[in-house]
Amino acid sequence: MSTRSIYTPDALADKRILITGGGTGLGRGVAARLVAHGAQVHIWGRREAVLAEAVAEISAGHPGSAHYQAVNVRDYEAVSAAVDEIWTQHGPLTGLLNNAAANFIAPTATLSPRAFEAVTSTVMTGSFNTTLAIGKRWIAQGLPGSVLSNLTTWVWSGSAFVVPSAMAKAAVHAMTMSLAVEWGRYGIRLNALAPGPIPTEYAWEMLNPTDESSAGATQVDQIPMGRAGTIDELANLTIFAFSDACDYLTGETIAMDGGQRLAGPNTFAALTAMSDEDWAQARQHSTAASAAAKAARTV
């Protein structure tokens, strides 16, 4: 499904935006569309080869419009140093998109502390680290700024079988509301987007690993509009949030899910019907998907 852009090509001409988790999936797709509307984009991730490939794709037709750094958002010192480098080499950022994430479906009782930490440290701690490192510089220099975070509708409903992600996303939702009040006087806005299912490689596999997960987050027959969303639609909402179109908008999390959250109480609720054997098959499927994704990155 193609979506016509309602924005002029220079809608973000004066913007310099950092996207965490920008080397793959939604971050990569949105980054290309921000560049197409005039933004300078910086993307972060952990795999340099993937980032370099993403920058080449994102900046095609717009030389010099995209840059990358290999950064672990869970490490505040690394985050702060990378932000300093952007400020020194390119100038102050005007916007941040907290997009880095980790997630998988599993019965909560089977999770190890390490698995919990892998998800929450990326989503919650990583978003806070990056927001703090950039926000402190905006405040010190008297600069306005805009922070946007990609969340999910689980921040309102919770979601079974993805408890670490639901908890971490809810924490970022709380950060968005809290800092909107605390930092509003500095001209710093914080908002979040909660998109519904938008197909991307790997993440789609991890959240729908077997046929038994027919009630999972990727099933379009449970969406009132009868289809998944698109990266173009998410990008259009992102462009609006980063633009100067509505500087009075802050502290809000905006759902864009085709009505999915209103049609059911919990995204993965029906997975309670899965047996132990079903979950064993799901783990095998997820492991195979992860291995295939890693192999593809090394080719």
C-alpha atoms as a PDB file:
ATOM      1  CA  MET A   1       0.000   0.000   0.000  1.00  0.00           C
ATOM      2  CA  SER A   2       1.498   3.356  -1.029  1.00  0.00           C
ATOM      3  CA  THR A   3       0.799   6.539   0.885  1.00  0.00           C
ATOM      4  CA  ARG A   4       1.103   9.997  -0.619  1.00  0.00           C
ATOM      5  CA  SER A   5       3.197  12.384   1.430  1.00  0.00           C
ATOM      6  CA  ILE A   6       1.385  15.586   2.351  1.00  0.00           C
ATOM      7  CA  TYR A   7       4.635  17.334   3.236  1.00  0.00           C
ATOM      8  CA  THR A   8       6.912  19.536   1.180  1.00  0.00           C
ATOM      9  CA  PRO A   9      10.398  18.175   0.439  1.00  0.00           C
ATOM     10  CA  ASP A  10      11.926  20.747   2.809  1.00  0.00           C
ATOM     11  CA  ALA A  11       9.548  20.159   5.742  1.00  0.00           C
ATOM     12  CA  LEU A  12      12.500  19.113   7.911  1.00  0.00           C
ATOM     13  CA  ALA A  13      15.196  21.166   6.218  1.00  0.00           C
ATOM     14  CA  ASP A  14      16.526  22.666   9.456  1.00  0.00           C
ATOM     15  CA  LYS A  15      16.413  19.444  11.484  1.00  0.00           C
ATOM     16  CA  ARG A  16      19.237  17.166  12.637  1.00  0.00           C
ATOM     17  CA  ILE A  17      17.732  13.990  14.079  1.00  0.00           C
ATOM     18  CA  LEU A  18      19.276  11.001  15.835  1.00  0.00           C
ATOM     19  CA  ILE A  19      17.572   7.623  15.459  1.00  0.00           C
ATOM     20  CA  THR A  20      18.622   4.796  17.757  1.00  0.00           C
ATOM     21  CA  GLY A  21      18.203   1.347  16.277  1.00  0.00           C
ATOM     22  CA  GLY A  22      18.311   3.059  12.905  1.00  0.00           C
ATOM     23  CA  GLY A  23      20.205   0.399  10.982  1.00  0.00           C
ATOM     24  CA  THR A  24      17.303  -1.983  10.454  1.00  0.00           C
ATOM     25  CA  GLY A  25      13.530  -2.277  10.416  1.00  0.00           C
ATOM     26  CA  LEU A  26      11.294   0.655  11.217  1.00  0.00           C
ATOM     27  CA  GLY A  27      14.190   2.934  12.169  1.00  0.00           C
ATOM     28  CA  ARG A  28      15.902   2.467   8.836  1.00  0.00           C
ATOM     29  CA  GLY A  29      12.695   2.953   6.881  1.00  0.00           C
ATOM     30  CA  VAL A  30      11.687   6.085   8.773  1.00  0.00           C
ATOM     31  CA  ALA A  31      15.216   7.533   8.490  1.00  0.00           C
ATOM     32  CA  ALA A  32      15.078   7.393   4.697  1.00  0.00           C
ATOM     33  CA  ARG A  33      11.797   9.284   4.668  1.00  0.00           C
ATOM     34  CA  LEU A  34      13.085  11.957   7.052  1.00  0.00           C
ATOM     35  CA  VAL A  35      16.054  12.508   4.750  1.00  0.00           C
ATOM     36  CA  ALA A  36      13.702  12.739   1.764  1.00  0.00           C
ATOM     37  CA  HIS A  37      12.031  15.667   3.538  1.00  0.00           C
ATOM     38  CA  GLY A  38      15.220  17.575   4.195  1.00  0.00           C
ATOM     39  CA  ALA A  39      16.490  16.278   7.524  1.00  0.00           C
ATOM     40  CA  GLN A  40      20.053  15.420   8.412  1.00  0.00           C
ATOM     41  CA  VAL A  41      19.916  12.010  10.082  1.00  0.00           C
ATOM     42  CA  HIS A  42      22.279  10.185  12.418  1.00  0.00           C
ATOM     43  CA  ILE A  43      21.644   6.503  13.059  1.00  0.00           C
ATOM     44  CA  TRP A  44      22.930   4.352  15.889  1.00  0.00           C
ATOM     45  CA  GLY A  45      23.176   0.607  16.246  1.00  0.00           C
ATOM     46  CA  ARG A  46      25.665  -1.993  17.359  1.00  0.00           C
ATOM     47  CA  ARG A  47      26.793  -3.489  14.021  1.00  0.00           C
ATOM     48  CA  GLU A  48      28.949  -1.179  11.947  1.00  0.00           C
ATOM     49  CA  ALA A  49      28.560  -3.093   8.678  1.00  0.00           C
ATOM     50  CA  VAL A  50      24.760  -2.944   8.939  1.00  0.00           C
ATOM     51  CA  LEU A  51      24.880   0.769   9.755  1.00  0.00           C
ATOM     52  CA  ALA A  52      27.176   1.555   6.822  1.00  0.00           C
ATOM     53  CA  GLU A  53      24.844  -0.279   4.453  1.00  0.00           C
ATOM     54  CA  ALA A  54      21.835   1.541   5.922  1.00  0.00           C
ATOM     55  CA  VAL A  55      23.454   4.962   5.516  1.00  0.00           C
ATOM     56  CA  ALA A  56      24.216   4.235   1.861  1.00  0.00           C
ATOM     57  CA  GLU A  57      20.557   3.339   1.295  1.00  0.00           C
ATOM     58  CA  ILE A  58      19.118   6.183   3.378  1.00  0.00           C
ATOM     59  CA  SER A  59      21.234   8.884   1.735  1.00  0.00           C
ATOM     60  CA  ALA A  60      20.802   7.678  -1.854  1.00  0.00           C
ATOM     61  CA  GLY A  61      20.039  10.803  -3.873  1.00  0.00           C
ATOM     62  CA  HIS A  62      20.851  13.000  -0.885  1.00  0.00           C
ATOM     63  CA  PRO A  63      24.652  12.862  -0.436  1.00  0.00           C
ATOM     64  CA  GLY A  64      25.919  13.685   3.034  1.00  0.00           C
ATOM     65  CA  SER A  65      22.475  13.556   4.610  1.00  0.00           C
ATOM     66  CA  ALA A  66      23.014  10.488   6.796  1.00  0.00           C
ATOM     67  CA  HIS A  67      25.724   9.459   9.230  1.00  0.00           C
ATOM     68  CA  TYR A  68      26.227   6.554  11.607  1.00  0.00           C
ATOM     69  CA  GLN A  69      27.947   5.583  14.843  1.00  0.00           C
ATOM     70  CA  ALA A  70      28.206   2.146  16.416  1.00  0.00           C
ATOM     71  CA  VAL A  71      26.853   2.799  19.920  1.00  0.00           C
ATOM     72  CA  ASN A  72      25.523   0.590  22.699  1.00  0.00           C
ATOM     73  CA  VAL A  73      22.665   2.664  24.138  1.00  0.00           C
ATOM     74  CA  ARG A  74      22.831   0.688  27.387  1.00  0.00           C
ATOM     75  CA  ASP A  75      26.199   2.315  28.138  1.00  0.00           C
ATOM     76  CA  TYR A  76      25.700   5.940  29.232  1.00  0.00           C
ATOM     77  CA  GLU A  77      29.370   6.901  28.835  1.00  0.00           C
ATOM     78  CA  ALA A  78      29.399   5.592  25.265  1.00  0.00           C
ATOM     79  CA  VAL A  79      26.153   7.439  24.550  1.00  0.00           C
ATOM     80  CA  SER A  80      27.466  10.710  25.952  1.00  0.00           C
ATOM     81  CA  ALA A  81      30.724  10.443  24.001  1.00  0.00           C
ATOM     82  CA  ALA A  82      28.853   9.760  20.758  1.00  0.00           C
ATOM     83  CA  VAL A  83      26.556  12.739  21.325  1.00  0.00           C
ATOM     84  CA  ASP A  84      29.613  14.932  21.938  1.00  0.00           C
ATOM     85  CA  GLU A  85      31.029  13.753  18.626  1.00  0.00           C
ATOM     86  CA  ILE A  86      27.857  14.730  16.772  1.00  0.00           C
ATOM     87  CA  TRP A  87      27.815  18.163  18.423  1.00  0.00           C
ATOM     88  CA  THR A  88      31.490  18.734  17.551  1.00  0.00           C
ATOM     89  CA  GLN A  89      31.519  17.422  13.996  1.00  0.00           C
ATOM     90  CA  HIS A  90      28.025  18.300  12.776  1.00  0.00           C
ATOM     91  CA  GLY A  91      26.348  20.663  15.221  1.00  0.00           C
ATOM     92  CA  PRO A  92      23.576  20.317  17.801  1.00  0.00           C
ATOM     93  CA  LEU A  93      20.803  17.821  17.294  1.00  0.00           C
ATOM     94  CA  THR A  94      17.259  19.150  17.071  1.00  0.00           C
ATOM     95  CA  GLY A  95      15.502  15.833  17.559  1.00  0.00           C
ATOM     96  CA  LEU A  96      15.865  12.312  18.963  1.00  0.00           C
ATOM     97  CA  LEU A  97      13.894   9.216  18.005  1.00  0.00           C
ATOM     98  CA  ASN A  98      14.203   6.500  20.648  1.00  0.00           C
ATOM     99  CA  ASN A  99      13.691   3.446  18.474  1.00  0.00           C
ATOM    100  CA  ALA A 100      16.218   0.851  19.688  1.00  0.00           C
ATOM    101  CA  ALA A 101      14.369  -2.199  21.002  1.00  0.00           C
ATOM    102  CA  ALA A 102      14.618  -5.881  21.802  1.00  0.00           C
ATOM    103  CA  ASN A 103      11.734  -8.298  22.183  1.00  0.00           C
ATOM    104  CA  PHE A 104      10.586 -11.904  21.897  1.00  0.00           C
ATOM    105  CA  ILE A 105       7.541 -13.847  23.041  1.00  0.00           C
ATOM    106  CA  ALA A 106       7.913 -16.365  25.856  1.00  0.00           C
ATOM    107  CA  PRO A 107       6.073 -17.526  28.968  1.00  0.00           C
ATOM    108  CA  THR A 108       7.255 -15.183  31.708  1.00  0.00           C
ATOM    109  CA  ALA A 109       7.939 -18.034  34.138  1.00  0.00           C
ATOM    110  CA  THR A 110      10.626 -19.355  31.777  1.00  0.00           C
ATOM    111  CA  LEU A 111      12.575 -16.086  31.515  1.00  0.00           C
ATOM    112  CA  SER A 112      16.044 -15.762  32.974  1.00  0.00           C
ATOM    113  CA  PRO A 113      17.270 -12.543  34.611  1.00  0.00           C
ATOM    114  CA  ARG A 114      19.622 -12.149  31.668  1.00  0.00           C
ATOM    115  CA  ALA A 115      16.755 -12.321  29.161  1.00  0.00           C
ATOM    116  CA  PHE A 116      14.794  -9.742  31.151  1.00  0.00           C
ATOM    117  CA  GLU A 117      17.815  -7.444  31.309  1.00  0.00           C
ATOM    118  CA  ALA A 118      18.510  -7.770  27.572  1.00  0.00           C
ATOM    119  CA  VAL A 119      15.107  -6.299  26.762  1.00  0.00           C
ATOM    120  CA  THR A 120      14.658  -3.746  29.526  1.00  0.00           C
ATOM    121  CA  SER A 121      18.188  -2.347  29.366  1.00  0.00           C
ATOM    122  CA  THR A 122      17.831  -1.643  25.658  1.00  0.00           C
ATOM    123  CA  VAL A 123      14.332  -0.185  25.717  1.00  0.00           C
ATOM    124  CA  MET A 124      14.115   1.558  29.091  1.00  0.00           C
ATOM    125  CA  THR A 125      17.714   2.277  30.067  1.00  0.00           C
ATOM    126  CA  GLY A 126      18.784   2.978  26.493  1.00  0.00           C
ATOM    127  CA  SER A 127      15.973   5.464  25.923  1.00  0.00           C
ATOM    128  CA  PHE A 128      16.713   7.235  29.193  1.00  0.00           C
ATOM    129  CA  ASN A 129      20.464   7.354  28.531  1.00  0.00           C
ATOM    130  CA  THR A 130      20.045   8.925  25.122  1.00  0.00           C
ATOM    131  CA  THR A 131      17.301  11.329  26.201  1.00  0.00           C
ATOM    132  CA  LEU A 132      19.356  12.475  29.182  1.00  0.00           C
ATOM    133  CA  ALA A 133      22.614  12.921  27.261  1.00  0.00           C
ATOM    134  CA  ILE A 134      20.937  15.071  24.611  1.00  0.00           C
ATOM    135  CA  GLY A 135      18.503  16.870  26.920  1.00  0.00           C
ATOM    136  CA  LYS A 136      21.301  18.022  29.226  1.00  0.00           C
ATOM    137  CA  ARG A 137      23.081  19.636  26.285  1.00  0.00           C
ATOM    138  CA  TRP A 138      19.926  21.352  25.051  1.00  0.00           C
ATOM    139  CA  ILE A 139      19.265  22.759  28.510  1.00  0.00           C
ATOM    140  CA  ALA A 140      22.875  23.905  29.039  1.00  0.00           C
ATOM    141  CA  GLN A 141      22.915  25.684  25.669  1.00  0.00           C
ATOM    142  CA  GLY A 142      19.391  27.102  25.824  1.00  0.00           C
ATOM    143  CA  LEU A 143      18.292  25.096  22.778  1.00  0.00           C
ATOM    144  CA  PRO A 144      14.806  23.745  22.106  1.00  0.00           C
ATOM    145  CA  GLY A 145      14.447  20.109  21.122  1.00  0.00           C
ATOM    146  CA  SER A 146      12.030  17.302  20.394  1.00  0.00           C
ATOM    147  CA  VAL A 147      12.206  13.736  21.722  1.00  0.00           C
ATOM    148  CA  LEU A 148      10.025  11.078  20.120  1.00  0.00           C
ATOM    149  CA  SER A 149       9.898   7.443  21.257  1.00  0.00           C
ATOM    150  CA  ASN A 150       8.489   4.484  19.360  1.00  0.00           C
ATOM    151  CA  LEU A 151       6.373   2.521  21.831  1.00  0.00           C
ATOM    152  CA  THR A 152       3.431   0.114  21.544  1.00  0.00           C
ATOM    153  CA  THR A 153      -0.166   0.081  22.732  1.00  0.00           C
ATOM    154  CA  TRP A 154       1.001  -2.272  25.495  1.00  0.00           C
ATOM    155  CA  VAL A 155       1.786   0.845  27.522  1.00  0.00           C
ATOM    156  CA  TRP A 156      -1.964   1.093  28.213  1.00  0.00           C
ATOM    157  CA  SER A 157      -3.034  -2.547  28.274  1.00  0.00           C
ATOM    158  CA  GLY A 158       0.055  -4.519  29.217  1.00  0.00           C
ATOM    159  CA  SER A 159       0.663  -7.659  27.186  1.00  0.00           C
ATOM    160  CA  ALA A 160       1.071 -11.256  28.207  1.00  0.00           C
ATOM    161  CA  PHE A 161       4.148 -13.165  27.019  1.00  0.00           C
ATOM    162  CA  VAL A 162       6.164 -10.011  26.319  1.00  0.00           C
ATOM    163  CA  VAL A 163       6.290  -8.748  29.908  1.00  0.00           C
ATOM    164  CA  PRO A 164       9.850  -7.294  29.823  1.00  0.00           C
ATOM    165  CA  SER A 165       8.996  -5.257  26.730  1.00  0.00           C
ATOM    166  CA  ALA A 166       5.622  -4.178  28.132  1.00  0.00           C
ATOM    167  CA  MET A 167       7.277  -3.035  31.362  1.00  0.00           C
ATOM    168  CA  ALA A 168      10.107  -1.202  29.576  1.00  0.00           C
ATOM    169  CA  LYS A 169       7.829   0.504  27.067  1.00  0.00           C
ATOM    170  CA  ALA A 170       5.529   1.615  29.885  1.00  0.00           C
ATOM    171  CA  ALA A 171       8.558   3.136  31.612  1.00  0.00           C
ATOM    172  CA  VAL A 172       9.402   5.185  28.513  1.00  0.00           C
ATOM    173  CA  HIS A 173       5.743   6.235  28.312  1.00  0.00           C
ATOM    174  CA  ALA A 174       6.069   7.487  31.910  1.00  0.00           C
ATOM    175  CA  MET A 175       9.335   9.267  31.061  1.00  0.00           C
ATOM    176  CA  THR A 176       7.599  10.991  28.158  1.00  0.00           C
ATOM    177  CA  MET A 177       4.847  12.391  30.381  1.00  0.00           C
ATOM    178  CA  SER A 178       7.192  13.262  33.238  1.00  0.00           C
ATOM    179  CA  LEU A 179       9.849  15.116  31.266  1.00  0.00           C
ATOM    180  CA  ALA A 180       7.234  16.923  29.176  1.00  0.00           C
ATOM    181  CA  VAL A 181       6.348  18.733  32.395  1.00  0.00           C
ATOM    182  CA  GLU A 182       9.860  19.063  33.776  1.00  0.00           C
ATOM    183  CA  TRP A 183      11.507  20.226  30.537  1.00  0.00           C
ATOM    184  CA  GLY A 184       8.643  22.178  28.982  1.00  0.00           C
ATOM    185  CA  ARG A 185      10.038  25.469  30.262  1.00  0.00           C
ATOM    186  CA  TYR A 186      13.189  24.869  28.227  1.00  0.00           C
ATOM    187  CA  GLY A 187      11.268  24.455  24.975  1.00  0.00           C
ATOM    188  CA  ILE A 188      11.906  20.712  24.943  1.00  0.00           C
ATOM    189  CA  ARG A 189       8.975  18.550  23.832  1.00  0.00           C
ATOM    190  CA  LEU A 190       8.579  14.822  24.473  1.00  0.00           C
ATOM    191  CA  ASN A 191       6.037  12.665  22.673  1.00  0.00           C
ATOM    192  CA  ALA A 192       5.717   9.031  21.673  1.00  0.00           C
ATOM    193  CA  LEU A 193       4.109   6.966  18.939  1.00  0.00           C
ATOM    194  CA  ALA A 194       2.454   3.596  19.502  1.00  0.00           C
ATOM    195  CA  PRO A 195       2.201   1.921  16.087  1.00  0.00           C
ATOM    196  CA  GLY A 196       0.348  -1.310  15.519  1.00  0.00           C
ATOM    197  CA  PRO A 197       1.690  -4.166  13.391  1.00  0.00           C
ATOM    198  CA  ILE A 198       4.026  -2.968  10.631  1.00  0.00           C
ATOM    199  CA  PRO A 199       5.846  -5.806   8.844  1.00  0.00           C
ATOM    200  CA  THR A 200       9.640  -5.863   9.151  1.00  0.00           C
ATOM    201  CA  GLU A 201      12.090  -8.715   8.776  1.00  0.00           C
ATOM    202  CA  TYR A 202      13.211 -10.601  11.883  1.00  0.00           C
ATOM    203  CA  ALA A 203      10.976  -8.714  14.343  1.00  0.00           C
ATOM    204  CA  TRP A 204       7.943 -10.115  12.499  1.00  0.00           C
ATOM    205  CA  GLU A 205       9.358 -13.621  12.868  1.00  0.00           C
ATOM    206  CA  MET A 206      10.186 -13.183  16.549  1.00  0.00           C
ATOM    207  CA  LEU A 207       6.656 -12.036  17.393  1.00  0.00           C
ATOM    208  CA  ASN A 208       4.857 -14.672  15.313  1.00  0.00           C
ATOM    209  CA  PRO A 209       7.105 -17.732  15.453  1.00  0.00           C
ATOM    210  CA  THR A 210       4.568 -20.515  14.879  1.00  0.00           C
ATOM    211  CA  ASP A 211       1.199 -21.086  13.290  1.00  0.00           C
ATOM    212  CA  GLU A 212      -0.168 -21.605  16.808  1.00  0.00           C
ATOM    213  CA  SER A 213       0.458 -17.917  17.570  1.00  0.00           C
ATOM    214  CA  SER A 214      -2.451 -16.961  15.360  1.00  0.00           C
ATOM    215  CA  ALA A 215      -3.602 -14.557  18.029  1.00  0.00           C
ATOM    216  CA  GLY A 216      -0.309 -12.688  18.093  1.00  0.00           C
ATOM    217  CA  ALA A 217       0.485  -9.082  17.358  1.00  0.00           C
ATOM    218  CA  THR A 218       1.076  -9.702  13.661  1.00  0.00           C
ATOM    219  CA  GLN A 219      -2.374 -11.017  12.767  1.00  0.00           C
ATOM    220  CA  VAL A 220      -4.220  -8.544  10.566  1.00  0.00           C
ATOM    221  CA  ASP A 221      -7.555 -10.335  10.938  1.00  0.00           C
ATOM    222  CA  GLN A 222      -7.719  -8.960  14.474  1.00  0.00           C
ATOM    223  CA  ILE A 223      -7.340  -5.366  13.314  1.00  0.00           C
ATOM    224  CA  PRO A 224     -10.616  -3.537  12.620  1.00  0.00           C
ATOM    225  CA  MET A 225      -9.161  -1.929   9.491  1.00  0.00           C
ATOM    226  CA  GLY A 226      -8.221  -5.399   8.226  1.00  0.00           C
ATOM    227  CA  ARG A 227      -4.575  -4.702   7.380  1.00  0.00           C
ATOM    228  CA  ALA A 228      -1.168  -3.986   8.827  1.00  0.00           C
ATOM    229  CA  GLY A 229       0.261  -0.503   8.902  1.00  0.00           C
ATOM    230  CA  THR A 230       3.049   0.761   6.657  1.00  0.00           C
ATOM    231  CA  ILE A 231       6.373   2.464   7.230  1.00  0.00           C
ATOM    232  CA  ASP A 232       5.148   5.382   5.108  1.00  0.00           C
ATOM    233  CA  GLU A 233       2.258   5.950   7.518  1.00  0.00           C
ATOM    234  CA  LEU A 234       4.551   5.798  10.535  1.00  0.00           C
ATOM    235  CA  ALA A 235       7.015   8.128   8.816  1.00  0.00           C
ATOM    236  CA  ASN A 236       4.288  10.675   8.061  1.00  0.00           C
ATOM    237  CA  LEU A 237       3.343  10.822  11.740  1.00  0.00           C
ATOM    238  CA  THR A 238       7.029  11.038  12.689  1.00  0.00           C
ATOM    239  CA  ILE A 239       7.621  13.933  10.286  1.00  0.00           C
ATOM    240  CA  PHE A 240       4.680  15.793  11.786  1.00  0.00           C
ATOM    241  CA  ALA A 241       5.951  15.254  15.333  1.00  0.00           C
ATOM    242  CA  PHE A 242       9.453  16.527  14.465  1.00  0.00           C
ATOM    243  CA  SER A 243       8.265  19.431  12.348  1.00  0.00           C
ATOM    244  CA  ASP A 244       7.342  22.910  13.542  1.00  0.00           C
ATOM    245  CA  ALA A 245       3.685  22.231  12.752  1.00  0.00           C
ATOM    246  CA  CYS A 246       2.574  21.867  16.372  1.00  0.00           C
ATOM    247  CA  ASP A 247       5.057  23.046  18.973  1.00  0.00           C
ATOM    248  CA  TYR A 248       2.269  22.952  21.579  1.00  0.00           C
ATOM    249  CA  LEU A 249       2.077  19.137  21.417  1.00  0.00           C
ATOM    250  CA  THR A 250       3.973  17.504  24.270  1.00  0.00           C
ATOM    251  CA  GLY A 251       3.599  14.670  26.758  1.00  0.00           C
ATOM    252  CA  GLU A 252       1.409  12.578  24.450  1.00  0.00           C
ATOM    253  CA  THR A 253       1.627   8.997  23.217  1.00  0.00           C
ATOM    254  CA  ILE A 254      -0.276   8.671  19.945  1.00  0.00           C
ATOM    255  CA  ALA A 255      -1.644   5.278  18.918  1.00  0.00           C
ATOM    256  CA  MET A 256      -1.698   4.389  15.218  1.00  0.00           C
ATOM    257  CA  ASP A 257      -2.857   0.779  15.028  1.00  0.00           C
ATOM    258  CA  GLY A 258      -5.968   0.567  12.876  1.00  0.00           C
ATOM    259  CA  GLY A 259      -8.093   0.244  16.022  1.00  0.00           C
ATOM    260  CA  GLN A 260      -6.353  -2.926  17.235  1.00  0.00           C
ATOM    261  CA  ARG A 261      -6.047  -1.937  20.901  1.00  0.00           C
ATOM    262  CA  LEU A 262      -9.733  -1.033  21.055  1.00  0.00           C
ATOM    263  CA  ALA A 263     -10.797  -4.383  19.610  1.00  0.00           C
ATOM    264  CA  GLY A 264      -9.069  -6.591  22.176  1.00  0.00           C
ATOM    265  CA  PRO A 265      -7.868  -6.271  25.759  1.00  0.00           C
ATOM    266  CA  ASN A 266      -4.389  -7.729  25.346  1.00  0.00           C
ATOM    267  CA  THR A 267      -2.290  -8.246  22.238  1.00  0.00           C
ATOM    268  CA  PHE A 268      -1.092 -11.787  23.024  1.00  0.00           C
ATOM    269  CA  ALA A 269      -3.914 -12.860  25.357  1.00  0.00           C
ATOM    270  CA  ALA A 270      -5.014 -15.816  23.225  1.00  0.00           C
ATOM    271  CA  LEU A 271      -1.554 -17.387  23.428  1.00  0.00           C
ATOM    272  CA  THR A 272      -2.598 -18.763  26.817  1.00  0.00           C
ATOM    273  CA  ALA A 273      -4.037 -21.643  24.778  1.00  0.00           C
ATOM    274  CA  MET A 274      -0.559 -22.760  23.689  1.00  0.00           C
ATOM    275  CA  SER A 275       0.785 -25.950  25.264  1.00  0.00           C
ATOM    276  CA  ASP A 276       4.325 -26.582  26.500  1.00  0.00           C
ATOM    277  CA  GLU A 277       4.974 -28.417  23.242  1.00  0.00           C
ATOM    278  CA  ASP A 278       3.763 -25.402  21.269  1.00  0.00           C
ATOM    279  CA  TRP A 279       6.140 -23.152  23.201  1.00  0.00           C
ATOM    280  CA  ALA A 280       9.030 -25.543  22.571  1.00  0.00           C
ATOM    281  CA  GLN A 281       8.301 -25.323  18.855  1.00  0.00           C
ATOM    282  CA  ALA A 282       8.086 -21.539  19.124  1.00  0.00           C
ATOM    283  CA  ARG A 283      11.528 -21.379  20.771  1.00  0.00           C
ATOM    284  CA  GLN A 284      13.015 -23.524  17.998  1.00  0.00           C
ATOM    285  CA  HIS A 285      11.466 -21.267  15.382  1.00  0.00           C
ATOM    286  CA  SER A 286      12.750 -18.115  17.089  1.00  0.00           C
ATOM    287  CA  THR A 287      16.244 -19.560  17.442  1.00  0.00           C
ATOM    288  CA  ALA A 288      16.299 -20.470  13.758  1.00  0.00           C
ATOM    289  CA  ALA A 289      15.084 -16.993  12.774  1.00  0.00           C
ATOM    290  CA  SER A 290      17.752 -15.361  14.929  1.00  0.00           C
ATOM    291  CA  ALA A 291      20.481 -17.566  13.465  1.00  0.00           C
ATOM    292  CA  ALA A 292      19.317 -16.843   9.912  1.00  0.00           C
ATOM    293  CA  ALA A 293      19.312 -13.096  10.585  1.00  0.00           C
ATOM    294  CA  LYS A 294      22.846 -13.220  11.997  1.00  0.00           C
ATOM    295  CA  ALA A 295      24.057 -15.286   9.046  1.00  0.00           C
ATOM    296  CA  ALA A 296      22.532 -12.810   6.602  1.00  0.00           C
ATOM    297  CA  ARG A 297      24.366  -9.914   8.266  1.00  0.00           C
ATOM    298  CA  THR A 298      27.727 -11.622   7.826  1.00  0.00           C
ATOM    299  CA  VAL A 299      27.278 -12.321   4.108  1.00  0.00           C
END
